[in-house]
mmCIF file of C-alpha atoms in Angstrom:
data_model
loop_
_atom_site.group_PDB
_atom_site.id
_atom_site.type_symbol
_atom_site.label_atom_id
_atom_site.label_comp_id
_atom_site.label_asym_id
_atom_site.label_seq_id
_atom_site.Cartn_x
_atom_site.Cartn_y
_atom_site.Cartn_z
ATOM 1 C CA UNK A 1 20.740 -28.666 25.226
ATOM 2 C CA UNK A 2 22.257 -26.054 23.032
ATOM 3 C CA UNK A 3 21.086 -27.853 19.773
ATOM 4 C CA UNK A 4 17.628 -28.587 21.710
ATOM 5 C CA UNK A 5 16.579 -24.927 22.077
ATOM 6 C CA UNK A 6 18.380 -23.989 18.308
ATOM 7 C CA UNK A 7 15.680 -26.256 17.249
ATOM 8 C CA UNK A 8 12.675 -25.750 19.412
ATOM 9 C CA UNK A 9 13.533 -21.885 17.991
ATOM 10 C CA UNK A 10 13.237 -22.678 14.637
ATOM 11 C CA UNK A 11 10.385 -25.018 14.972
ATOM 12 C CA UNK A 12 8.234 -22.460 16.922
ATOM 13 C CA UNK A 13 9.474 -19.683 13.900
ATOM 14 C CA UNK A 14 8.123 -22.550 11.332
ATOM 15 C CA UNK A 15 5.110 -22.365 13.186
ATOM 16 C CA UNK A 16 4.504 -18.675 13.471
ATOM 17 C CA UNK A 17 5.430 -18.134 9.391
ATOM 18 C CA UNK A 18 2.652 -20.893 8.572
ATOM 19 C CA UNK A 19 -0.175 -19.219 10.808
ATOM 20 C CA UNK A 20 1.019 -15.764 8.689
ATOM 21 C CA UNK A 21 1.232 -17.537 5.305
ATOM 22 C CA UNK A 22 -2.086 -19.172 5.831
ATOM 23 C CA UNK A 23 -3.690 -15.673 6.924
ATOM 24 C CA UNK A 24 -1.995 -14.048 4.108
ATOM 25 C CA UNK A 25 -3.055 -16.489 1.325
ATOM 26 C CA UNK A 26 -6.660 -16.608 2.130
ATOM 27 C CA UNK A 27 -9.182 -14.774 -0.287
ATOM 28 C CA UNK A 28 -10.816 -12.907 2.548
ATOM 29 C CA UNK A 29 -7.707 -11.469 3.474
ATOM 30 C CA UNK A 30 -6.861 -10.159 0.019
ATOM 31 C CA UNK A 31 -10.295 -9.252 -0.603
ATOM 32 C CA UNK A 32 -10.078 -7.032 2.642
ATOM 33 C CA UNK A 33 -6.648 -5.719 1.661
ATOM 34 C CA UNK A 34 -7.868 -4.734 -1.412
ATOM 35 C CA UNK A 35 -11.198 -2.873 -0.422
ATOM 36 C CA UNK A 36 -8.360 -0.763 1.962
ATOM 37 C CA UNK A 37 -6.337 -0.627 -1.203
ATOM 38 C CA UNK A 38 -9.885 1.109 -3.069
ATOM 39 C CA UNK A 39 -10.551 3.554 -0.367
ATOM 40 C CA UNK A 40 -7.603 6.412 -0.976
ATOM 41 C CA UNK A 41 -7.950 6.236 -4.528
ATOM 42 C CA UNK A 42 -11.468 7.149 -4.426
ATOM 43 C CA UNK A 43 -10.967 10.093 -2.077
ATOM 44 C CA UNK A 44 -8.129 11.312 -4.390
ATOM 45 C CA UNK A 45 -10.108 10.800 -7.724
ATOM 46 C CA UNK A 46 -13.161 12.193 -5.283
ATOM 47 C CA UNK A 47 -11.061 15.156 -4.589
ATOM 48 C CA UNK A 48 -9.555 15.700 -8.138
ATOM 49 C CA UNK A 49 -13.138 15.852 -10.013
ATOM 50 C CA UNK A 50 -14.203 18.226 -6.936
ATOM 51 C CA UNK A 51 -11.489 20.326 -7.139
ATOM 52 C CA UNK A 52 -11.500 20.105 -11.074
ATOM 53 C CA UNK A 53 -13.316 23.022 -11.735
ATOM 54 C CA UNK A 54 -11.994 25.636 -8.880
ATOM 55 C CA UNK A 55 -14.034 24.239 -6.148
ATOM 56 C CA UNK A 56 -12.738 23.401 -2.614
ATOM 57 C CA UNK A 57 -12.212 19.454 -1.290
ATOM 58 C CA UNK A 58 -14.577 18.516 1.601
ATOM 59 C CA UNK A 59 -17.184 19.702 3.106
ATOM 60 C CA UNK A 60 -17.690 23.277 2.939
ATOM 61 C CA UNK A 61 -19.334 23.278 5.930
ATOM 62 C CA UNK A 62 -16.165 21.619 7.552
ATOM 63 C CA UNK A 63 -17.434 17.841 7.695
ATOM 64 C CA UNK A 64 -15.188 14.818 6.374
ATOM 65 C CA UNK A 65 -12.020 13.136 6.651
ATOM 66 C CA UNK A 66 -9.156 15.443 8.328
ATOM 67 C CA UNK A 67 -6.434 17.136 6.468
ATOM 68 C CA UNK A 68 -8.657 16.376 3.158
ATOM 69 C CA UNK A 69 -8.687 20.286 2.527
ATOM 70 C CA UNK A 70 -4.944 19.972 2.090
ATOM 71 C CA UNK A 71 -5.039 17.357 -0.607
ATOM 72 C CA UNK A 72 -4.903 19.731 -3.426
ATOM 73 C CA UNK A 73 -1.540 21.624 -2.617
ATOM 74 C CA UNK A 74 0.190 18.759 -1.470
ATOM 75 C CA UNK A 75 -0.635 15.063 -2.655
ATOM 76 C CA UNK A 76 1.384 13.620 0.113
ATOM 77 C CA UNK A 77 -1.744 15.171 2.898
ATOM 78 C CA UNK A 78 -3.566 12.116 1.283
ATOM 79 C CA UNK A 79 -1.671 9.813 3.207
ATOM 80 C CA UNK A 80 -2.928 11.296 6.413
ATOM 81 C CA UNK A 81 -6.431 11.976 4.949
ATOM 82 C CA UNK A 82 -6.948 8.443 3.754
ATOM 83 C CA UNK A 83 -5.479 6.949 7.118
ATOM 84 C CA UNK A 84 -7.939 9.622 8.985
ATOM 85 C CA UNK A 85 -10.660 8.244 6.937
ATOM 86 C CA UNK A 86 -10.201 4.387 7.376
ATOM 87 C CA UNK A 87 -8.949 4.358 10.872
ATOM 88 C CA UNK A 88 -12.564 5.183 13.239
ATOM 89 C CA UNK A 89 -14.440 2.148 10.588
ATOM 90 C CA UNK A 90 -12.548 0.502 7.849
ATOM 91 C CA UNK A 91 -9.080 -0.205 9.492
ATOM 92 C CA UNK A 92 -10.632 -1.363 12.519
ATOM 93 C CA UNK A 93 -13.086 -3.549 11.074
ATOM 94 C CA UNK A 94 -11.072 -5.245 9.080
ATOM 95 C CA UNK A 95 -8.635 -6.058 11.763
ATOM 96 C CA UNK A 96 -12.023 -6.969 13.775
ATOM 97 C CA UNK A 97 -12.567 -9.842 11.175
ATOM 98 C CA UNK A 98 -9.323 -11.096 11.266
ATOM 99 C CA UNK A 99 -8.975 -11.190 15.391
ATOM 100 C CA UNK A 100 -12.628 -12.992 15.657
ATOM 101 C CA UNK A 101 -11.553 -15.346 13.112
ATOM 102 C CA UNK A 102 -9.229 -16.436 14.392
ATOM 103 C CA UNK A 103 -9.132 -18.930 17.035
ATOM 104 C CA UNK A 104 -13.103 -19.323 16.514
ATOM 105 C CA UNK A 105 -12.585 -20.212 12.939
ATOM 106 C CA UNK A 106 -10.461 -22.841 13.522
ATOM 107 C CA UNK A 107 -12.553 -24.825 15.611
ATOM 108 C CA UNK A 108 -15.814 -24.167 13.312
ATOM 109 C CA UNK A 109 -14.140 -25.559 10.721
ATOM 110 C CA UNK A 110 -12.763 -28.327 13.062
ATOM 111 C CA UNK A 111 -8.759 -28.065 12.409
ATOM 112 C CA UNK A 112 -8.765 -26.074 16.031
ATOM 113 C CA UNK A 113 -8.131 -29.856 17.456
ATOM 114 C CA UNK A 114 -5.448 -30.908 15.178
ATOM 115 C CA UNK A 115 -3.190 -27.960 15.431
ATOM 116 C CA UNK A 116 -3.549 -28.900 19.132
ATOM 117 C CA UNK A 117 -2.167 -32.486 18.358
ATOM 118 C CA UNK A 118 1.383 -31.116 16.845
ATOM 119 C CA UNK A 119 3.351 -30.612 20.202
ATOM 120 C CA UNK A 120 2.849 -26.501 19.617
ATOM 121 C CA UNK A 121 1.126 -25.908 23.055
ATOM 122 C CA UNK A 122 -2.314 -23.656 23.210
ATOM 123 C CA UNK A 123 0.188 -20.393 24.340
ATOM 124 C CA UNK A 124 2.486 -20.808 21.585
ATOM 125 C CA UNK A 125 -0.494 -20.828 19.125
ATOM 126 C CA UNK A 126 -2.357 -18.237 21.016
ATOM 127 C CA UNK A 127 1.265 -16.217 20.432
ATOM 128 C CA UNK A 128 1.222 -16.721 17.033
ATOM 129 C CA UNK A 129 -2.410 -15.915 16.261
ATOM 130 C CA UNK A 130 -2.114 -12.788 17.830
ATOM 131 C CA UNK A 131 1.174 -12.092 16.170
ATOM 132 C CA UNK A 132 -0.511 -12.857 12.990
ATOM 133 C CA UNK A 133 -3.505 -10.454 13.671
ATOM 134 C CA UNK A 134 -0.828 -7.903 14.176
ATOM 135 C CA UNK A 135 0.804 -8.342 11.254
ATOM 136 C CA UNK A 136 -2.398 -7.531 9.451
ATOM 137 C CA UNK A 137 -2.804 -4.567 11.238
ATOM 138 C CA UNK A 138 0.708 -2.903 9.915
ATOM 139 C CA UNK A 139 0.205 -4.745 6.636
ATOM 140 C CA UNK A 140 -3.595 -3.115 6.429
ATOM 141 C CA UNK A 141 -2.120 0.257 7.531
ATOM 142 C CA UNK A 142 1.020 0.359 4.849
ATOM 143 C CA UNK A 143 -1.733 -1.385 1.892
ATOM 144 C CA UNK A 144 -3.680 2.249 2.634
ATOM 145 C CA UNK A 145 -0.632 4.566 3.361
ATOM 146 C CA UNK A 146 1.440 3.075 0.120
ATOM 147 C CA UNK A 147 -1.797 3.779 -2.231
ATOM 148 C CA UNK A 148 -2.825 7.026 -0.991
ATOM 149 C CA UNK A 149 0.776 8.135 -1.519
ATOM 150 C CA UNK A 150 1.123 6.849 -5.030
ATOM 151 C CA UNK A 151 -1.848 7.859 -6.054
ATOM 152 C CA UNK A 152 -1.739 11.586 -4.329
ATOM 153 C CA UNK A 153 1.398 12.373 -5.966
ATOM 154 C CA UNK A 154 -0.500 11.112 -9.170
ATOM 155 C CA UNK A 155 -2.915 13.504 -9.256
ATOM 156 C CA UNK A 156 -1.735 16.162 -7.038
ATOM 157 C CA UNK A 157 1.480 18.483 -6.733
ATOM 158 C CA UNK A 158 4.049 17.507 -4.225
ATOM 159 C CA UNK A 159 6.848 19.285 -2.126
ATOM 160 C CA UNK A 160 7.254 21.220 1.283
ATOM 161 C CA UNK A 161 4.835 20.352 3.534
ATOM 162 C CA UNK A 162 3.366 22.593 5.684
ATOM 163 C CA UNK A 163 2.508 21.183 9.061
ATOM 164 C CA UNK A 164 -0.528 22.357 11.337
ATOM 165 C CA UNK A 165 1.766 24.645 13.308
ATOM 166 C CA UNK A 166 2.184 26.617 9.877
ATOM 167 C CA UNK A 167 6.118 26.008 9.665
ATOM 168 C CA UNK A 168 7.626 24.373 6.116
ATOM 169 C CA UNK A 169 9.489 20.914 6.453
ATOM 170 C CA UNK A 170 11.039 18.969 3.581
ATOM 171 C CA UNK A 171 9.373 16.287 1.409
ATOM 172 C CA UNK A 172 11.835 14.043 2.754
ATOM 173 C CA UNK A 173 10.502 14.791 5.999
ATOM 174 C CA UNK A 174 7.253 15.164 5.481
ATOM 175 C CA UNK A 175 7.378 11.439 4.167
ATOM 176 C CA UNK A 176 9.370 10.459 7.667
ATOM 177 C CA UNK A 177 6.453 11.753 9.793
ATOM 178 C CA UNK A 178 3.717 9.937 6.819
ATOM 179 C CA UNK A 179 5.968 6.302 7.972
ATOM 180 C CA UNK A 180 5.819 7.179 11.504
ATOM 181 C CA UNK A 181 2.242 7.630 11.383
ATOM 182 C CA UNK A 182 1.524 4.879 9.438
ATOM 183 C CA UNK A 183 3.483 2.854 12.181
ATOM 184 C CA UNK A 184 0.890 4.732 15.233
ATOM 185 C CA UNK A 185 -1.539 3.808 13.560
ATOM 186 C CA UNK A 186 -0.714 0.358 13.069
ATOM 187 C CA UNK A 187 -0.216 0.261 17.108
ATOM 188 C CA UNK A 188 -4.069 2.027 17.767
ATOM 189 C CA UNK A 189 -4.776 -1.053 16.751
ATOM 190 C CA UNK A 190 -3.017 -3.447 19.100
ATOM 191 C CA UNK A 191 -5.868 -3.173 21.843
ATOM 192 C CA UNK A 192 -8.274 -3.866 19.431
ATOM 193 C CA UNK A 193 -6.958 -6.694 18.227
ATOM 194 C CA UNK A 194 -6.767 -8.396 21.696
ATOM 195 C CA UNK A 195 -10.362 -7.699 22.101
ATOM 196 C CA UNK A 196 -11.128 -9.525 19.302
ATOM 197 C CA UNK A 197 -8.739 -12.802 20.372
ATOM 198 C CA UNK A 198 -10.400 -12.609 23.581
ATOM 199 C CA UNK A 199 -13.309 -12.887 21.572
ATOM 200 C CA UNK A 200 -12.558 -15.747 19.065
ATOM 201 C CA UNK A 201 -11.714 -18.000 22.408
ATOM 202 C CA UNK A 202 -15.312 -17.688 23.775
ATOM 203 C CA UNK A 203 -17.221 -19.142 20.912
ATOM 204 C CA UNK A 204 -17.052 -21.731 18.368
ATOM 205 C CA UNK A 205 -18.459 -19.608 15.461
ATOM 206 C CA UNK A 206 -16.352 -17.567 13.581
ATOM 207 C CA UNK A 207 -19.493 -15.551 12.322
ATOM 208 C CA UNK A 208 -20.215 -15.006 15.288
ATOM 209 C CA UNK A 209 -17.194 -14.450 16.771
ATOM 210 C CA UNK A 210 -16.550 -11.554 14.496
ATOM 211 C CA UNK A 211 -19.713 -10.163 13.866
ATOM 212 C CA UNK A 212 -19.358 -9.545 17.775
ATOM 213 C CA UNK A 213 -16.052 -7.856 17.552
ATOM 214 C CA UNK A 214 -17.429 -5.384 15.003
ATOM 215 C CA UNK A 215 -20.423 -5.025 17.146
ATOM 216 C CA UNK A 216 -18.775 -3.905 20.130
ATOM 217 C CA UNK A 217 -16.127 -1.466 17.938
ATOM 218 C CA UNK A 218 -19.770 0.434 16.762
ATOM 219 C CA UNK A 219 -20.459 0.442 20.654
ATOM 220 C CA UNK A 220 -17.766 1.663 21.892
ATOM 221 C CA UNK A 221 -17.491 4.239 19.328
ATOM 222 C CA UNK A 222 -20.848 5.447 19.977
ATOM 223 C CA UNK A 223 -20.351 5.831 23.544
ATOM 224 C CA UNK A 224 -16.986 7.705 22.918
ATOM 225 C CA UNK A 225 -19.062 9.970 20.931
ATOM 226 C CA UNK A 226 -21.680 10.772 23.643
ATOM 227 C CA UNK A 227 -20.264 14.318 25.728
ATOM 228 C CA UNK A 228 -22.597 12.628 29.071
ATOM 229 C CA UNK A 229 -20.495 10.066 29.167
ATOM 230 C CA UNK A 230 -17.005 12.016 28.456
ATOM 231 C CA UNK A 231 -15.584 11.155 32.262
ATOM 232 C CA UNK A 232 -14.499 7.516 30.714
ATOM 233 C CA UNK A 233 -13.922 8.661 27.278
ATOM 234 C CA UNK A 234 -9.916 8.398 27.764
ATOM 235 C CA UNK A 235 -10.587 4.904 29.370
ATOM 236 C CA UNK A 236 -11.751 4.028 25.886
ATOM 237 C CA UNK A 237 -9.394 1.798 23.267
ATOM 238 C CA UNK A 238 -10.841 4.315 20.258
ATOM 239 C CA UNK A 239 -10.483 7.357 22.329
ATOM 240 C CA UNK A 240 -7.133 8.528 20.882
ATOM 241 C CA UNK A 241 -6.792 7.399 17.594
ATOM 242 C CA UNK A 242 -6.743 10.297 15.938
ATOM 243 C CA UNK A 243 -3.663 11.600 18.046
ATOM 244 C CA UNK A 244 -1.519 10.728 15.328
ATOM 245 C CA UNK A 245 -2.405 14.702 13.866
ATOM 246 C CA UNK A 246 0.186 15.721 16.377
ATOM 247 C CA UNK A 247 2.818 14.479 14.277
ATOM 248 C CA UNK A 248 2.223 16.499 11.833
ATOM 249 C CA UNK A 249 2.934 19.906 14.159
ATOM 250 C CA UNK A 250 6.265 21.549 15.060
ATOM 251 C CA UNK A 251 7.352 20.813 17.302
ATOM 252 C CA UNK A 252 5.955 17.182 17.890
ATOM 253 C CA UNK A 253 3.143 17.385 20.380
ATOM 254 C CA UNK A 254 3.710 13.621 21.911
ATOM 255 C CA UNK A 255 0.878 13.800 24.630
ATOM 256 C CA UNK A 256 -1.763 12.442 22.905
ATOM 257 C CA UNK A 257 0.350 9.950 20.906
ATOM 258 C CA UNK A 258 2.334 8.445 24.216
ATOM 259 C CA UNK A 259 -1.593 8.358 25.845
ATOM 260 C CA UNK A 260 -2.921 6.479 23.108
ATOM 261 C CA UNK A 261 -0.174 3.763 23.108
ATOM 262 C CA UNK A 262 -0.500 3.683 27.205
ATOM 263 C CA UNK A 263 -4.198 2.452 26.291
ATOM 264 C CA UNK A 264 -3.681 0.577 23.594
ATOM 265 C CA UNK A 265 -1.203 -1.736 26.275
ATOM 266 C CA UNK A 266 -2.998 -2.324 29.402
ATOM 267 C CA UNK A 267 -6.146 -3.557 26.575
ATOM 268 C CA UNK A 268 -3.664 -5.451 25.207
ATOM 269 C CA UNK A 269 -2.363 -6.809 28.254
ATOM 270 C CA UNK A 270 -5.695 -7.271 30.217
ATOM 271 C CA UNK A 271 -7.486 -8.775 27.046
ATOM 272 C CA UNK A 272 -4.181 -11.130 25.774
ATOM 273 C CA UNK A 273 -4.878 -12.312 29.601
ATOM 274 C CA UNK A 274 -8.401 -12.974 29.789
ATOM 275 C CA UNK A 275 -7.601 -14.745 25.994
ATOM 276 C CA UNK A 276 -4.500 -16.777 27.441
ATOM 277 C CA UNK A 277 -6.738 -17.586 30.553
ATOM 278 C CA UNK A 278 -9.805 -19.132 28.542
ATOM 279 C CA UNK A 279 -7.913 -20.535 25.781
ATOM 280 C CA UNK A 280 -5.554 -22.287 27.978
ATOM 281 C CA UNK A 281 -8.932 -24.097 29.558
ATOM 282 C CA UNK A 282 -11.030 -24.520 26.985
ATOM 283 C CA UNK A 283 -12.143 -27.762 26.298
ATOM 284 C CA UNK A 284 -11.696 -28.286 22.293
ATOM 285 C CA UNK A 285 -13.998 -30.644 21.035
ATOM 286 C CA UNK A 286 -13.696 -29.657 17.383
#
């Protein structure tokens, strides 16, 4: 029995590495990695030819990306500009394509049946889709956190960071709370990501599948954007991404941060469900 479950272990981590290897290694995946990848070094080349000649970064009129204003007396504010930037569209849509593709575009391009035949059962591959999607979504974050630091302290002065609150905290520190919110970030995403495996188990099309995924983010969005409707803003999955800019205070305002996460679970947990529940009776014909 001992050597049983020793092997059914490393049989279902076998499993779980080839579903992220064969993510990983597809050219839509890099090609999505590397548009993130694109996206802080604009803003910081954007920034350094604005700036160039004694102008001010952003909007003068106060529109763009949070923290942006920053950028030019402290490279290491384009980590949280860049992940400010990408996290309401880019971040999400990305992860969007990945979630819908997942279990939808398996059975459009009819291998959905054949991973059923190896004994993996439909939970342990629903597991390790969804573990696979979330994998993206810290990879996806760190791709866009890792270039807008390089490439900030390329172009721009580092140090002491000053936080919102006005105090002074180390480098060393300020690149601490630039990990940790890499890391929230990477978690706003979790409910998301469910959504979009609940998703990918209701169609065979994995067009369609994640064209609907990034249809309903835009939705959503808009209706968190609408003050009528602000009595079920915090009900929303999108509702507290931004939270994150309380990290960068002193001390810590967690609020925000611990409400966001709360969210991002029960959609996890209600949509991982309703994903287990059809999955687990759907009847695969391709």
């Amino acid at each position: 029995m001992p050597g049983a479950r020793s092997s059914a272990f490393w049989w279902t981590l076998g499993f779980f590495r080839s579903e992220w290897v064969t993510t990983f290694r597809r050219w839509r995946t890099l090609a999505l990695l590397a548009v993130l990848a694109a996206v802080p070094v604009l803003v910081g080349v954007a920034v350094k030819i604005q700036t160039s000649g004694g102008g001010e970064a952003g909007d003068p009129h106060g529109g763009g990306p949070a923290f942006l204003t920053q950028v030019t007396n402290n490279g290491l504010f384009l980590v949280f500009a860049a992940l400010a930037a990408t996290l309401p569209v880019f971040l999400p849509m990305t992860v969007g394509v990945i979630a819908g593709d997942s279990v939808a575009g398996e059975s459009a391009g009819g291998t959905l049946r054949y991973l059923l035949v190896v004994p993996a059962g439909r939970t342990r591959l629903l597991l390790a889709k969804y573990a696979t999607t979330l994998a993206f979504c810290l990879t996806a974050t760190v791709v866009v956190a890792a270039f807008a630091l390089a490439t900030g302290a390329l172009l721009f002065p580092t140090g002491d960071v000053t936080t919102i609150s006005g105090t002074t905290i180390s480098f060393g520190a300020g690149l601490l709370r630039a990990l940790l919110v890499a890391v929230l970030v990477a978690a706003s995403l979790v409910g998301f990501a469910a959504i979009g495996l609940f998703v990918s188990t209701l169609t065979s099309s994995g067009i369609a599948a994640m064209a609907s995924t990034v249809g309903l983010l835009i939705t959503v969005q808009i209706v968190d954007s609408i003050p009528q409707l602000d009595v079920i803003h915090p009900y929303l999955f999108p509702h507290y991404w931004l939270s994150f800019a309380d990290v960068l205070r002193a001390p810590v305002l967690w609020d925000g941060v611990v409400k966001n996460l709360v969210v991002q679970g029960v959609y996890a947990l209600v949509f991982g469900s309703a994903a287990w529940a059809r999955f687990s009776t759907k009847d695969v014909t391709a």
